[in-house]
């Protein structure tokens, strides 16, 4: 067995630059030095032994001069020393000197100081020599009756370890501990004793639990947690015991400890699928989320609730708890609120949708009264989207929701207002009966809209859906009110030339005392004109947009006026009224054109907007039936087609989700009867405690694919050549935020290699956690060295280094073998994710790092290339399937992914098929990647560059 394989309980940090002292100087310090010198010398001895030195000459010196000392620091160091020092001769017999050590520890076990007794008992847990432990057994047993709980609880641990390793030394341990447990009052001692009985003699543990099952709720939380674990394990192995213990689990749901409640709820769900059990567990989870202040805890428990919902039989039970789940919205954290709203939306049904909508309306109104905060805007947006989804799924609710949401069209937060507008557009198209209500509310809030994007959308909705003469007149009135006095240019020039009161024009600002950078006072006064700001204030909204140079809204206005004018002509028979209305619409368009061409606005009108307004003027002057059809029928048909496609996509994704959740049972599947099933067949579910322990250790057993290349061997990297004196290869295990390198080192020489050390360094956002300890390799021997590397962000990382060693007996310098680089793949951290088009555009505008990758591939089909990129980069295509179907020789698609660190990655694929180069010509074009961090953008670009070409099979 090599040094690396020895079991180690104590880790000690060794300073790499320290010079190893000589054995003679250490001996002198240990014999004649002061307490401080002896302490330092003992520390050096421990470090040297850990580095592989034997130092047999110092053993007797330490027994004679250090062991009798009563200093607590030295006693602690001696415990470490006796743990690591070799205690046997080369042929495996115990050293004679150890008898003296054994006697010293027997005295320590009877020491009046409880700390010395307790720490000695902890040390005995680490001993693997039964000859050393045998003389100490009576003293260890006596410690069970010590007055101090620290000694008693460590005595229990010592007895448990000795019983597990050397049962013959204390064969009656379970009985002894059972009797101890019955009489013990201290919670930590009871917990240790009960834990031992679970692992050593489960029947005795169950007997004890049966005697005190009614008092479990009075126990300390550490003991309650162990009881939950025992009940889970017993019921998992023997399901017939469930009825006996399930009442105890119910009681533990009322525990004062959040940890116990959480574990009890999780155990209850695995033991019983009865609606009462699921309801009790879910209620417990909800209480935990509300009462716990830590957002991470809230998110973890919410995940448990979401897992419960995934089970079809549990979903119905959770539907009754939707109102309780909504209590979680009182948490200010946006991520918690987001998950809660999504969960509530998944559980909503016709029975509780009305109550849900009432709560959400109250929450929306609350966001108005809160002081503006970045998360308040996002939360309002989430609420609007949730209400939108509720109204689409349950059309009866739309009438209640719309009046509340329409108020937000005048909101300064454009994102929330845009979501409301999208919802209103869909509602007015789908629900004919709500159109008069929506038009009325829209006209009410129209004058208060302050953002140009929302104004454009509101104009479009009014132009498209105003169908009565009164509504059309109201729209025209609102437009004139929003535009101000026309012609605009003349009106603005009049204002500029000073048709305002002289006292408003120029005013002297009051003198101000200011402090300069050097701390001296200066007086500042200036003449300022207050007129422009007053004018800006009084300017109507639409005129304000036009004066700022935003003429896209003018093009939208022209289209709206054309639609309502054509509809008015069809509705009103009076020629005079028809001409009057059309003339007014044309006058508005002409005055806007005039304004765009003059120098008053901040930016002149664009040619596109001029063309659009001119076209509308021409349509109104001719009034042809074809144009009437295009403006008043085709536009609406396009919208209904788009909404139908979107609804179809939503239904398809919901169908896929429900198919995932539905448990399909084949007609010829065997039926499992609990009473007739053998114990070993019963455990259809895996042991949750074992799974969580494996996950914490990073040993999660993923189901290996049938392809042998997907096995562990695929992740083995050769680090040195076969002809090198030391051969090394590493298995790279990526476990979320850390990477474990399991390096196999083989000594291929006939010499003993001493101080063989693996030296590693990292490039990128990787950090080496600890330096691997040196070891000694016998001729042709091998050893495994593990190194942990922490990952901080998503970017390609490189681990490089070398192996250095000394050859035993050689006088030469240290030898060095340089290792090959290990490249850490970014794909281990990237997962497909989805977002809305608006969110994608917003992130695209915000992210500052862009990487443009030129397409260089041998793939000839556009769709095949896109699928290849998606597979290579773990990204998700946001562009709908229908938009990508068909063939036109060109394709544009948006891709999105998120890393486990919460970083977003966006990509836009623009590719084409060059027909002029023949049918076998490869695809060409560009992929633009955007990310918040430079590393993410570059790493993703490198990945695409490396995997663009399809491998020939």
PDB file of C-alpha atoms in Angstrom, residues 521-648:
ATOM      1  CA  UNK A 521     -16.209  79.802  -1.460  1.00  0.00           C
ATOM      2  CA  UNK A 522     -17.288  81.363  -4.754  1.00  0.00           C
ATOM      3  CA  UNK A 523     -20.546  83.077  -5.666  1.00  0.00           C
ATOM      4  CA  UNK A 524     -22.225  82.075  -8.911  1.00  0.00           C
ATOM      5  CA  UNK A 525     -25.121  83.853 -10.602  1.00  0.00           C
ATOM      6  CA  UNK A 526     -26.376  83.602 -14.182  1.00  0.00           C
ATOM      7  CA  UNK A 527     -29.169  84.704 -16.488  1.00  0.00           C
ATOM      8  CA  UNK A 528     -31.279  81.746 -17.562  1.00  0.00           C
ATOM      9  CA  UNK A 529     -34.239  81.372 -19.855  1.00  0.00           C
ATOM     10  CA  UNK A 530     -37.113  79.500 -18.265  1.00  0.00           C
ATOM     11  CA  UNK A 531     -39.238  79.617 -21.410  1.00  0.00           C
ATOM     12  CA  UNK A 532     -37.979  76.482 -23.208  1.00  0.00           C
ATOM     13  CA  UNK A 533     -38.484  74.214 -20.206  1.00  0.00           C
ATOM     14  CA  UNK A 534     -41.987  75.682 -19.720  1.00  0.00           C
ATOM     15  CA  UNK A 535     -42.677  75.094 -23.376  1.00  0.00           C
ATOM     16  CA  UNK A 536     -41.412  71.498 -23.123  1.00  0.00           C
ATOM     17  CA  UNK A 537     -43.689  70.958 -20.143  1.00  0.00           C
ATOM     18  CA  UNK A 538     -46.790  72.271 -21.941  1.00  0.00           C
ATOM     19  CA  UNK A 539     -46.077  70.439 -25.186  1.00  0.00           C
ATOM     20  CA  UNK A 540     -48.643  67.643 -25.902  1.00  0.00           C
ATOM     21  CA  UNK A 541     -47.173  64.082 -25.975  1.00  0.00           C
ATOM     22  CA  UNK A 542     -47.383  63.383 -29.721  1.00  0.00           C
ATOM     23  CA  UNK A 543     -45.923  66.768 -30.616  1.00  0.00           C
ATOM     24  CA  UNK A 544     -43.137  66.112 -28.092  1.00  0.00           C
ATOM     25  CA  UNK A 545     -42.232  62.847 -29.845  1.00  0.00           C
ATOM     26  CA  UNK A 546     -42.184  64.570 -33.249  1.00  0.00           C
ATOM     27  CA  UNK A 547     -40.080  67.495 -32.000  1.00  0.00           C
ATOM     28  CA  UNK A 548     -37.572  64.959 -30.631  1.00  0.00           C
ATOM     29  CA  UNK A 549     -37.236  63.606 -34.180  1.00  0.00           C
ATOM     30  CA  UNK A 550     -39.133  60.325 -33.678  1.00  0.00           C
ATOM     31  CA  UNK A 551     -41.079  60.235 -36.951  1.00  0.00           C
ATOM     32  CA  UNK A 552     -41.689  56.482 -36.889  1.00  0.00           C
ATOM     33  CA  UNK A 553     -44.702  57.300 -34.678  1.00  0.00           C
ATOM     34  CA  UNK A 554     -45.849  59.691 -37.442  1.00  0.00           C
ATOM     35  CA  UNK A 555     -45.877  56.814 -39.946  1.00  0.00           C
ATOM     36  CA  UNK A 556     -47.939  54.792 -37.448  1.00  0.00           C
ATOM     37  CA  UNK A 557     -50.301  57.772 -36.995  1.00  0.00           C
ATOM     38  CA  UNK A 558     -50.745  58.074 -40.773  1.00  0.00           C
ATOM     39  CA  UNK A 559     -51.713  54.373 -41.042  1.00  0.00           C
ATOM     40  CA  UNK A 560     -54.180  54.712 -38.132  1.00  0.00           C
ATOM     41  CA  UNK A 561     -55.788  57.851 -39.615  1.00  0.00           C
ATOM     42  CA  UNK A 562     -56.087  56.136 -43.007  1.00  0.00           C
ATOM     43  CA  UNK A 563     -57.822  53.103 -41.480  1.00  0.00           C
ATOM     44  CA  UNK A 564     -60.309  55.141 -39.423  1.00  0.00           C
ATOM     45  CA  UNK A 565     -60.988  57.539 -42.336  1.00  0.00           C
ATOM     46  CA  UNK A 566     -61.737  54.657 -44.737  1.00  0.00           C
ATOM     47  CA  UNK A 567     -64.007  53.072 -42.101  1.00  0.00           C
ATOM     48  CA  UNK A 568     -65.732  56.436 -41.460  1.00  0.00           C
ATOM     49  CA  UNK A 569     -66.461  56.833 -45.206  1.00  0.00           C
ATOM     50  CA  UNK A 570     -68.067  53.358 -45.199  1.00  0.00           C
ATOM     51  CA  UNK A 571     -70.159  54.131 -42.093  1.00  0.00           C
ATOM     52  CA  UNK A 572     -71.376  57.695 -42.831  1.00  0.00           C
ATOM     53  CA  UNK A 573     -73.428  58.386 -45.945  1.00  0.00           C
ATOM     54  CA  UNK A 574     -73.239  62.208 -45.764  1.00  0.00           C
ATOM     55  CA  UNK A 575     -70.678  63.276 -48.419  1.00  0.00           C
ATOM     56  CA  UNK A 576     -69.938  66.552 -46.646  1.00  0.00           C
ATOM     57  CA  UNK A 577     -69.050  64.790 -43.386  1.00  0.00           C
ATOM     58  CA  UNK A 578     -66.973  62.208 -45.277  1.00  0.00           C
ATOM     59  CA  UNK A 579     -64.924  64.868 -47.032  1.00  0.00           C
ATOM     60  CA  UNK A 580     -64.516  66.877 -43.843  1.00  0.00           C
ATOM     61  CA  UNK A 581     -63.141  63.883 -41.900  1.00  0.00           C
ATOM     62  CA  UNK A 582     -60.812  62.742 -44.700  1.00  0.00           C
ATOM     63  CA  UNK A 583     -59.560  66.325 -45.184  1.00  0.00           C
ATOM     64  CA  UNK A 584     -58.803  66.622 -41.469  1.00  0.00           C
ATOM     65  CA  UNK A 585     -56.841  63.351 -41.557  1.00  0.00           C
ATOM     66  CA  UNK A 586     -54.898  64.519 -44.638  1.00  0.00           C
ATOM     67  CA  UNK A 587     -54.200  67.902 -43.019  1.00  0.00           C
ATOM     68  CA  UNK A 588     -52.667  66.199 -39.983  1.00  0.00           C
ATOM     69  CA  UNK A 589     -50.422  64.042 -42.235  1.00  0.00           C
ATOM     70  CA  UNK A 590     -49.347  67.032 -44.348  1.00  0.00           C
ATOM     71  CA  UNK A 591     -48.510  69.162 -41.300  1.00  0.00           C
ATOM     72  CA  UNK A 592     -46.401  66.306 -39.895  1.00  0.00           C
ATOM     73  CA  UNK A 593     -44.587  66.019 -43.267  1.00  0.00           C
ATOM     74  CA  UNK A 594     -43.988  69.765 -43.253  1.00  0.00           C
ATOM     75  CA  UNK A 595     -42.586  69.576 -39.717  1.00  0.00           C
ATOM     76  CA  UNK A 596     -40.276  66.697 -40.709  1.00  0.00           C
ATOM     77  CA  UNK A 597     -38.800  68.681 -43.592  1.00  0.00           C
ATOM     78  CA  UNK A 598     -38.122  71.877 -41.603  1.00  0.00           C
ATOM     79  CA  UNK A 599     -35.271  72.466 -39.150  1.00  0.00           C
ATOM     80  CA  UNK A 600     -37.345  72.603 -35.938  1.00  0.00           C
ATOM     81  CA  UNK A 601     -37.165  68.898 -34.866  1.00  0.00           C
ATOM     82  CA  UNK A 602     -33.953  67.531 -33.351  1.00  0.00           C
ATOM     83  CA  UNK A 603     -33.681  64.981 -36.188  1.00  0.00           C
ATOM     84  CA  UNK A 604     -35.202  65.274 -39.711  1.00  0.00           C
ATOM     85  CA  UNK A 605     -37.781  62.761 -40.969  1.00  0.00           C
ATOM     86  CA  UNK A 606     -36.412  59.602 -42.686  1.00  0.00           C
ATOM     87  CA  UNK A 607     -37.203  58.725 -46.295  1.00  0.00           C
ATOM     88  CA  UNK A 608     -39.067  55.570 -45.207  1.00  0.00           C
ATOM     89  CA  UNK A 609     -41.450  57.583 -43.043  1.00  0.00           C
ATOM     90  CA  UNK A 610     -41.963  60.155 -45.846  1.00  0.00           C
ATOM     91  CA  UNK A 611     -42.853  57.324 -48.275  1.00  0.00           C
ATOM     92  CA  UNK A 612     -45.289  55.802 -45.759  1.00  0.00           C
ATOM     93  CA  UNK A 613     -47.117  59.096 -45.061  1.00  0.00           C
ATOM     94  CA  UNK A 614     -47.192  59.955 -48.797  1.00  0.00           C
ATOM     95  CA  UNK A 615     -48.685  56.533 -49.562  1.00  0.00           C
ATOM     96  CA  UNK A 616     -51.410  57.086 -46.935  1.00  0.00           C
ATOM     97  CA  UNK A 617     -52.204  60.508 -48.442  1.00  0.00           C
ATOM     98  CA  UNK A 618     -52.534  58.903 -51.885  1.00  0.00           C
ATOM     99  CA  UNK A 619     -54.805  56.133 -50.534  1.00  0.00           C
ATOM    100  CA  UNK A 620     -57.108  58.715 -48.899  1.00  0.00           C
ATOM    101  CA  UNK A 621     -57.221  60.862 -52.034  1.00  0.00           C
ATOM    102  CA  UNK A 622     -58.225  57.887 -54.233  1.00  0.00           C
ATOM    103  CA  UNK A 623     -60.230  55.686 -51.737  1.00  0.00           C
ATOM    104  CA  UNK A 624     -60.008  52.540 -53.922  1.00  0.00           C
ATOM    105  CA  UNK A 625     -61.730  49.291 -52.721  1.00  0.00           C
ATOM    106  CA  UNK A 626     -58.454  47.332 -53.022  1.00  0.00           C
ATOM    107  CA  UNK A 627     -56.659  49.678 -50.622  1.00  0.00           C
ATOM    108  CA  UNK A 628     -59.649  49.589 -48.275  1.00  0.00           C
ATOM    109  CA  UNK A 629     -59.326  45.774 -48.167  1.00  0.00           C
ATOM    110  CA  UNK A 630     -55.581  45.878 -47.514  1.00  0.00           C
ATOM    111  CA  UNK A 631     -55.801  48.440 -44.698  1.00  0.00           C
ATOM    112  CA  UNK A 632     -58.920  47.182 -42.955  1.00  0.00           C
ATOM    113  CA  UNK A 633     -58.916  43.409 -43.522  1.00  0.00           C
ATOM    114  CA  UNK A 634     -55.458  42.088 -44.420  1.00  0.00           C
ATOM    115  CA  UNK A 635     -53.750  43.702 -41.401  1.00  0.00           C
ATOM    116  CA  UNK A 636     -56.132  42.012 -38.981  1.00  0.00           C
ATOM    117  CA  UNK A 637     -55.841  38.709 -40.829  1.00  0.00           C
ATOM    118  CA  UNK A 638     -52.037  38.819 -40.380  1.00  0.00           C
ATOM    119  CA  UNK A 639     -52.437  39.426 -36.637  1.00  0.00           C
ATOM    120  CA  UNK A 640     -54.924  36.568 -36.193  1.00  0.00           C
ATOM    121  CA  UNK A 641     -52.594  34.249 -38.138  1.00  0.00           C
ATOM    122  CA  UNK A 642     -49.635  35.222 -35.922  1.00  0.00           C
ATOM    123  CA  UNK A 643     -51.661  34.685 -32.720  1.00  0.00           C
ATOM    124  CA  UNK A 644     -52.934  31.327 -33.990  1.00  0.00           C
ATOM    125  CA  UNK A 645     -49.357  30.171 -34.678  1.00  0.00           C
ATOM    126  CA  UNK A 646     -48.236  31.302 -31.229  1.00  0.00           C
ATOM    127  CA  UNK A 647     -51.184  29.519 -29.553  1.00  0.00           C
ATOM    128  CA  UNK A 648     -50.393  26.363 -31.494  1.00  0.00           C
TER     129      UNK A 648
END
